[in-house]
Short mmCIF file of C-alpha atoms and ligand atoms in Angstrom, two decimals:
data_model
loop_
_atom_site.label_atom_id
_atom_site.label_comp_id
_atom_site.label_asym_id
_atom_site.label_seq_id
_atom_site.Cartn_x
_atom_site.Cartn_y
_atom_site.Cartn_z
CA UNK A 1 63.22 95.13 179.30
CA UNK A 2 62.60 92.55 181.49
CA UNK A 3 60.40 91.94 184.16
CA UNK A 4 60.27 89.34 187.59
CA UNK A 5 56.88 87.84 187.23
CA UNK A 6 55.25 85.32 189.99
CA UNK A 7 52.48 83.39 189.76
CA UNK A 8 51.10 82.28 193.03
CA UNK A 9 48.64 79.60 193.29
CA UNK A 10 47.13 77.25 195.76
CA UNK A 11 49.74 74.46 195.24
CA UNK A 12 52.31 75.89 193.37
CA UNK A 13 54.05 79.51 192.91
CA UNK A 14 55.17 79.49 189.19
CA UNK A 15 57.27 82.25 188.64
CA UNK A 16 60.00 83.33 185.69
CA UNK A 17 60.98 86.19 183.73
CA UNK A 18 59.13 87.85 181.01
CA UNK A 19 60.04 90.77 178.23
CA UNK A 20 57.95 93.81 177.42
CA UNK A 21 56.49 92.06 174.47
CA UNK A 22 55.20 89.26 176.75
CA UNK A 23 57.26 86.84 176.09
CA UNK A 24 58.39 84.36 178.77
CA UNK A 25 62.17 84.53 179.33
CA UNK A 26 62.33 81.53 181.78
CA UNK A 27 60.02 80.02 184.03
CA UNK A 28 60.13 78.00 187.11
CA UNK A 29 58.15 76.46 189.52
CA UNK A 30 57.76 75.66 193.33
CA UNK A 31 55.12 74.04 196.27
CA UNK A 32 53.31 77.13 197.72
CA UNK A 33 53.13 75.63 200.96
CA UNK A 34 49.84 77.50 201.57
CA UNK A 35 48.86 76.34 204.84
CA UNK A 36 52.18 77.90 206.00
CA UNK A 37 50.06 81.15 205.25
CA UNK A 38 51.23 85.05 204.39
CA UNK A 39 54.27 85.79 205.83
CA UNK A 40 55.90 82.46 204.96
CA UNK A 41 54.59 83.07 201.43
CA UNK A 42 56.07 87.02 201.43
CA UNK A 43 59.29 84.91 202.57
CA UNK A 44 59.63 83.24 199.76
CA UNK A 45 58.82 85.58 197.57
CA UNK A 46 61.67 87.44 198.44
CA UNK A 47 64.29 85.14 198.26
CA UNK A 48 62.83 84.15 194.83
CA UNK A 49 63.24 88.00 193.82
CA UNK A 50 66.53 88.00 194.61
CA UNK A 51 67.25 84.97 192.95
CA UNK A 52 65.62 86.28 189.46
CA UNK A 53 67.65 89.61 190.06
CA UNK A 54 71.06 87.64 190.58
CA UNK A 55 70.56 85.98 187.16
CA UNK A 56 68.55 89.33 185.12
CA UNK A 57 68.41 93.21 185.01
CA UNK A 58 65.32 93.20 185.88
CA UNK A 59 62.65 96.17 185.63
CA UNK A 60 60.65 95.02 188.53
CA UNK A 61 58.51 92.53 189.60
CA UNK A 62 54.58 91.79 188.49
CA UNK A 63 52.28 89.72 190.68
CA UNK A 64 49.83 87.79 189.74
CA UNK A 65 48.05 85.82 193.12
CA UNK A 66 44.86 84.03 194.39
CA UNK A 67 42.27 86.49 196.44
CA UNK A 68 41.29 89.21 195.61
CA UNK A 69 43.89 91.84 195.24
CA UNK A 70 43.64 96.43 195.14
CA UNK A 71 45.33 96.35 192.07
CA UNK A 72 45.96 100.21 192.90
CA UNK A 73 48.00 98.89 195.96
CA UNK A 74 49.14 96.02 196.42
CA UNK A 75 46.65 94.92 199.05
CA UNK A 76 45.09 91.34 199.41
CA UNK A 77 41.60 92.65 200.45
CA UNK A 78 40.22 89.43 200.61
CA UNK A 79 41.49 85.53 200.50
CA UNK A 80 40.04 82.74 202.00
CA UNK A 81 41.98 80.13 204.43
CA UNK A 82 43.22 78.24 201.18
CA UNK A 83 46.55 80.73 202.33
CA UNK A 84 45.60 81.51 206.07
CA UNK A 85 46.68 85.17 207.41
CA UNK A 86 47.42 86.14 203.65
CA UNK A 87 44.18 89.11 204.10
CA UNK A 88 45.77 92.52 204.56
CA UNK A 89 49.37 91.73 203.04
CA UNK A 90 50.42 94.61 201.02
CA UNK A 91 52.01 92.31 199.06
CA UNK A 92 53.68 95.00 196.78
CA UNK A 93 54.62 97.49 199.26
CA UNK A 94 56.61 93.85 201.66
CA UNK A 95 58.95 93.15 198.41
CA UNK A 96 59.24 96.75 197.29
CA UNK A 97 61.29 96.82 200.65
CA UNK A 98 63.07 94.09 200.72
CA UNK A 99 64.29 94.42 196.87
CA UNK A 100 64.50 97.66 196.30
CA UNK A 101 62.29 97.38 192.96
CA UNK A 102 58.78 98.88 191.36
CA UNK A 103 56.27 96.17 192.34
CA UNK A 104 52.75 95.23 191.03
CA UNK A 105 50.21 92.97 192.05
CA UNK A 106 46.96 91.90 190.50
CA UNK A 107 44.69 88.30 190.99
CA UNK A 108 45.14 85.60 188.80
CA UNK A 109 42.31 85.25 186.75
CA UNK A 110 42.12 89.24 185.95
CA UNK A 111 45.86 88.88 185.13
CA UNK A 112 45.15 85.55 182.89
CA UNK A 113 42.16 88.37 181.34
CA UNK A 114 44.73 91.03 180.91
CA UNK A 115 47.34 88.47 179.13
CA UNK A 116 44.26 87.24 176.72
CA UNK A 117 43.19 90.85 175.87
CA UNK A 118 47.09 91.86 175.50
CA UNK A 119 47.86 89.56 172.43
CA UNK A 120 45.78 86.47 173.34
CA UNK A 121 42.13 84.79 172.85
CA UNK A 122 40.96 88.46 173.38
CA UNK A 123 43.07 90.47 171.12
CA UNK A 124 39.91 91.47 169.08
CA UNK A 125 37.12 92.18 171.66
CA UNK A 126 36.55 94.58 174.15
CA UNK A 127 33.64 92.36 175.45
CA UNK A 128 34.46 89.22 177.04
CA UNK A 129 34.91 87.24 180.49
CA UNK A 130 37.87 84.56 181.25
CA UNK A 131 36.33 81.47 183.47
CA UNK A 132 39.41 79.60 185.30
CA UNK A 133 38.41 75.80 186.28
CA UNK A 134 40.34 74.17 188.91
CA UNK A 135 39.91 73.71 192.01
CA UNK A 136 37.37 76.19 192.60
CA UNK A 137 35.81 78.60 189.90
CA UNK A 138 37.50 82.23 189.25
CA UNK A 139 36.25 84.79 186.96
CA UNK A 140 37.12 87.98 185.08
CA UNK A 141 35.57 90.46 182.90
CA UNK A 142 36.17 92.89 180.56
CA UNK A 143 33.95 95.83 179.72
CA UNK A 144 34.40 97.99 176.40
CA UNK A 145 37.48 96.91 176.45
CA UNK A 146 38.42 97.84 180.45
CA UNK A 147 38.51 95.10 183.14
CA UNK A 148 35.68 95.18 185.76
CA UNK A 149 37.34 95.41 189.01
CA UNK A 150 33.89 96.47 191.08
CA UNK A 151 34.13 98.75 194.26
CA UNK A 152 36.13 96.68 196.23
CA UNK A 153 38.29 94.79 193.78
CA UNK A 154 36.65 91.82 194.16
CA UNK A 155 34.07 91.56 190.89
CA UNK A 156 34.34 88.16 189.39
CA UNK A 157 33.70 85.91 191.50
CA UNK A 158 31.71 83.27 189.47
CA UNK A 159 32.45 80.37 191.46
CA UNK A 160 30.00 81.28 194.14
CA UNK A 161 26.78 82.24 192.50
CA UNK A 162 24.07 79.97 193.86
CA UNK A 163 23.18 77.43 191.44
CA UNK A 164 21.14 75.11 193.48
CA UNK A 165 19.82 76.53 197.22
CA UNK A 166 20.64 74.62 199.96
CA UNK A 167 22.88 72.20 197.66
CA UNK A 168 25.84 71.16 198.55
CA UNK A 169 28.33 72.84 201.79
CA UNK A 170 30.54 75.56 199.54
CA UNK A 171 33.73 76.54 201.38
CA UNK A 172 32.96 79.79 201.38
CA UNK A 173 29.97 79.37 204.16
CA UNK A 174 26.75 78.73 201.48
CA UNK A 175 25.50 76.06 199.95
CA UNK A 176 24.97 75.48 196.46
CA UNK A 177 27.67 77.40 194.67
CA UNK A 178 28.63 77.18 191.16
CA UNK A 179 32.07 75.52 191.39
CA UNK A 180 30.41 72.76 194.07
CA UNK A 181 29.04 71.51 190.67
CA UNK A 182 31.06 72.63 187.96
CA UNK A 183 34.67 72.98 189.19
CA UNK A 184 37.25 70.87 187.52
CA UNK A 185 37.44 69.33 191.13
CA UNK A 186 33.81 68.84 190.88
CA UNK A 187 34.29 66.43 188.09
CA UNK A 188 36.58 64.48 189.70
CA UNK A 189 34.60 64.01 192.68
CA UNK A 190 32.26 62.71 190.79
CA UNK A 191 34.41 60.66 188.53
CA UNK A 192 35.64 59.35 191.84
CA UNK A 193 32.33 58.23 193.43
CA UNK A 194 31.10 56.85 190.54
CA UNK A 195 34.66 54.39 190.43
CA UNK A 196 34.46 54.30 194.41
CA UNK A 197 38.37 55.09 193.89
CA UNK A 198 39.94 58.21 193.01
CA UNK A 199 40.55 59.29 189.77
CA UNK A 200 42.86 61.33 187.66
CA UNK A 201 40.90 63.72 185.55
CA UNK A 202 43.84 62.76 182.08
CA UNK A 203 42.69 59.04 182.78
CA UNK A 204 38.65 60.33 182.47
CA UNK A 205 39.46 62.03 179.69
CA UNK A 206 40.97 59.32 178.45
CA UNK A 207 38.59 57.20 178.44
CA UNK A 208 36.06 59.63 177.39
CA UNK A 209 37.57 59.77 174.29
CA UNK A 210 37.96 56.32 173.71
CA UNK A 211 33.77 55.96 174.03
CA UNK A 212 33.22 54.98 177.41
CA UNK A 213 29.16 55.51 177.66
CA UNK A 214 29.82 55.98 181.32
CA UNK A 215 32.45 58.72 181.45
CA UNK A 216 30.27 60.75 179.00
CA UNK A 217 27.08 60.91 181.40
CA UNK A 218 29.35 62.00 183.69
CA UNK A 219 30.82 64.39 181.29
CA UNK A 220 27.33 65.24 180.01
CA UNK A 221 25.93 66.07 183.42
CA UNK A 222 29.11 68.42 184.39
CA UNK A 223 29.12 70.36 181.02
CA UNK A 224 25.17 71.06 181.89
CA UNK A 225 26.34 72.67 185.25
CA UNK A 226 29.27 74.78 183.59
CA UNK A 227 26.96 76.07 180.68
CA UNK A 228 24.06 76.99 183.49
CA UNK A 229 26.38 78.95 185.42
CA UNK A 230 27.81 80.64 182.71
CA UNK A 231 24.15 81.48 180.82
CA UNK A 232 23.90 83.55 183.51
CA UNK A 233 26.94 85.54 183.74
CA UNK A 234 26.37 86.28 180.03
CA UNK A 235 22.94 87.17 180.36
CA UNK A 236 24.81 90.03 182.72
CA UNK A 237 27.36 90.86 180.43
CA UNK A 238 26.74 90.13 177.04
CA UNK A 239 30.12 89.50 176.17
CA UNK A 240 31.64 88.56 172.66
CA UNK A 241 33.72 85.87 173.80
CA UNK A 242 33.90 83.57 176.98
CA UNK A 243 37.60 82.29 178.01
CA UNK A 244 38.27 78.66 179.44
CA UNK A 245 41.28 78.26 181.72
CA UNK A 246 42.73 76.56 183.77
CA UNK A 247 44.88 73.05 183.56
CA UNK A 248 42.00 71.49 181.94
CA UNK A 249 41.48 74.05 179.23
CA UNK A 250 44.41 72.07 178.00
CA UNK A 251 41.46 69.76 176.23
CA UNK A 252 41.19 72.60 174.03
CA UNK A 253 37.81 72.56 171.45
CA UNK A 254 36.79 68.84 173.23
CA UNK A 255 35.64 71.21 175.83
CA UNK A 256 34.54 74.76 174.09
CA UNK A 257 32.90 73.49 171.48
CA UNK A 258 31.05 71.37 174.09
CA UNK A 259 30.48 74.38 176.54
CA UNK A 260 29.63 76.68 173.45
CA UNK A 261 26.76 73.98 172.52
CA UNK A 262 24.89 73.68 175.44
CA UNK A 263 25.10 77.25 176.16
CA UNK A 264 22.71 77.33 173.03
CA UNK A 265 19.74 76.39 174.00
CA UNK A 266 20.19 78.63 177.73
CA UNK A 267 20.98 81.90 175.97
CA UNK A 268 18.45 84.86 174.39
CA UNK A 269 19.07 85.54 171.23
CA UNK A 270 20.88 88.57 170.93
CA UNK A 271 23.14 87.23 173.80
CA UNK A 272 24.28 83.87 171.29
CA UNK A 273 24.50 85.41 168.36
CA UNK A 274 28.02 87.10 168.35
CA UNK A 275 29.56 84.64 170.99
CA UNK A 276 31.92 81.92 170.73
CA UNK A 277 33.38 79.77 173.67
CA UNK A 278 37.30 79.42 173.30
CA UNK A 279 39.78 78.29 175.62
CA UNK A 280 42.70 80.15 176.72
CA UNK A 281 45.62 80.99 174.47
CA UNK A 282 48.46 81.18 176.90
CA UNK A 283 47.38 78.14 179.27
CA UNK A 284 49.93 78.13 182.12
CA UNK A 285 51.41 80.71 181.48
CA UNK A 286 48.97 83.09 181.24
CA UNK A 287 48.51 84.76 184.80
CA UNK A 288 52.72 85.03 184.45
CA UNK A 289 52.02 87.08 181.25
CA UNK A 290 48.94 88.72 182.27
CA UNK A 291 50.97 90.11 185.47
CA UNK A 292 54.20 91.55 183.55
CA UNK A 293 51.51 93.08 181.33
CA UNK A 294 49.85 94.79 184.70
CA UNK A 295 53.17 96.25 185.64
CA UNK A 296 53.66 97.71 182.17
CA UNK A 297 50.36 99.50 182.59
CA UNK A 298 51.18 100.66 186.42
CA UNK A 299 54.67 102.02 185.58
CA UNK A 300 55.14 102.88 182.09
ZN1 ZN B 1 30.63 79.51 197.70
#
């Protein structure tokens, strides 16, 4: 069987076919063109759908997007102006229409948490929570082996837990949220202001590993903010595992075992003891999987 899968970012709509084992077919990758906002973004969804079905029987089509998403539905309940007008889209019900196919829809990170449970980092635990580090900071978690969606589909949202009141302007309207401080685009900000020039993060880490005794205060410091948000989502959960992703979980155990250490001396006891800090096994590919994975469970 095969199934359409899309992947649709802030800055890029990956998107490909994958079997019902999970494995990707072919993948491919375009600008979202965010700022365009919803319906330009249901636009091109479509004529990407048809495109897949010229080339593949396909089964139908999975979703995986940014907001937060009725999994049930279809629905973006919630997404912020990163895609303007995209709130209130029934995403699946708009390309069930237009392509004739079964459609499913889920967020990113819970479909990067349903890939990693499927045959992933999570395979073995019904306990765990997936932590995406970009631009801003998404979350997942799974429950006894069930991801948490909450009342309103919109559970997991690490990135704006207030880590330091009235700290810095968060785009959601607060100040002081997590991923202000411990974003991936929170390091390079302050890679950047410490150079006075902007930075790439692969040049930091670069350099990082070559011994600079700059870039590792800098390093230092951000770890310190990741590990304190995350003490506290595992205090909540108590989960087995916790679940890097994002382009930067790329630096594999450089950053887990990292994470994992300073989350040592944060953590009770009983909430350390059976927990290890991993990073994602499917990388880029993961919310692709994750999604195909979702429509499996919706339709079969
Ligand atoms: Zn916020």
């Amino acid at each position: 069987m095969f199934i359409g899968v899309f992947d649709i970012g802030g800055t890029s709509i990956k998107y490909g076919v994958v079997n019902e084992n999970g494995e990707v077919i072919s993948k491919f990758q375009e600008p979202t063109e965010a700022k365009q906002g919803g319906e330009y973004i249901i636009e091109k969804l479509i004529e990407l759908s048809h495109k897949l079905i010229e080339q593949w029987p396909l089964d139908g089509l999975g979703v995986s997007t940014a907001g937060q998403v009725n999994s049930q539905t279809g629905e973006i309940v919630y997404a912020t102006d990163n895609i303007p007008n995209y709130t209130g889209i029934n995403v699946a019900e708009r390309l069930r229409e237009a392509v004739g196919l079964n459609v499913s829809v889920e967020n990113d990170v819970n479909s990067m948490a349903i890939a990693e449970s499927w045959y992933g980092a999570a395979q073995d635990v019904g306990n765990f929570i997936c932590i995406a580090l970009g631009t801003g900071i998404g979350g997942a978690a799974y429950t006894d082996g069930q991801l948490y969606t909450g009342s309103r589909f919109s559970a997991g949202e690490f990135g704006h837990i207030l880590l330091y009141p009235n700290g810095r302007t968060c785009t959601c309207g607060q100040y002081g949220c997590y991923e202000q401080y411990a974003s991936t685009l929170a390091l390079k900000r302050a890679v950047s202001d410490y150079y006075n020039t902007d930075t790439d993060l692969e040049d930091f880490f670069d350099r990082l590993k070559a011994g600079s005794q700059q870039e590792q205060q800098i390093y230092e410091d951000w770890l310190e903010n990741v590990a304190l948000g995350l003490a506290s989502i595992i205090h909540v959960i108590n989960p087995n595992r916790v679940i890097i992703g994002g382009a930067i979980s790329a630096q594999g155990e450089f950053l887990s075992s990292r994470i994992q250490g300073k989350l040592e001396k944060k953590l009770l006891h009983n909430h350390k003891t059976k927990l290890d800090v991993v990073c994602s096994r499917f990388g880029n590919d993961s919310n692709l999987i994750g999604a195909a994975k979702h429509y499996l469970n919706q339709y079969y």
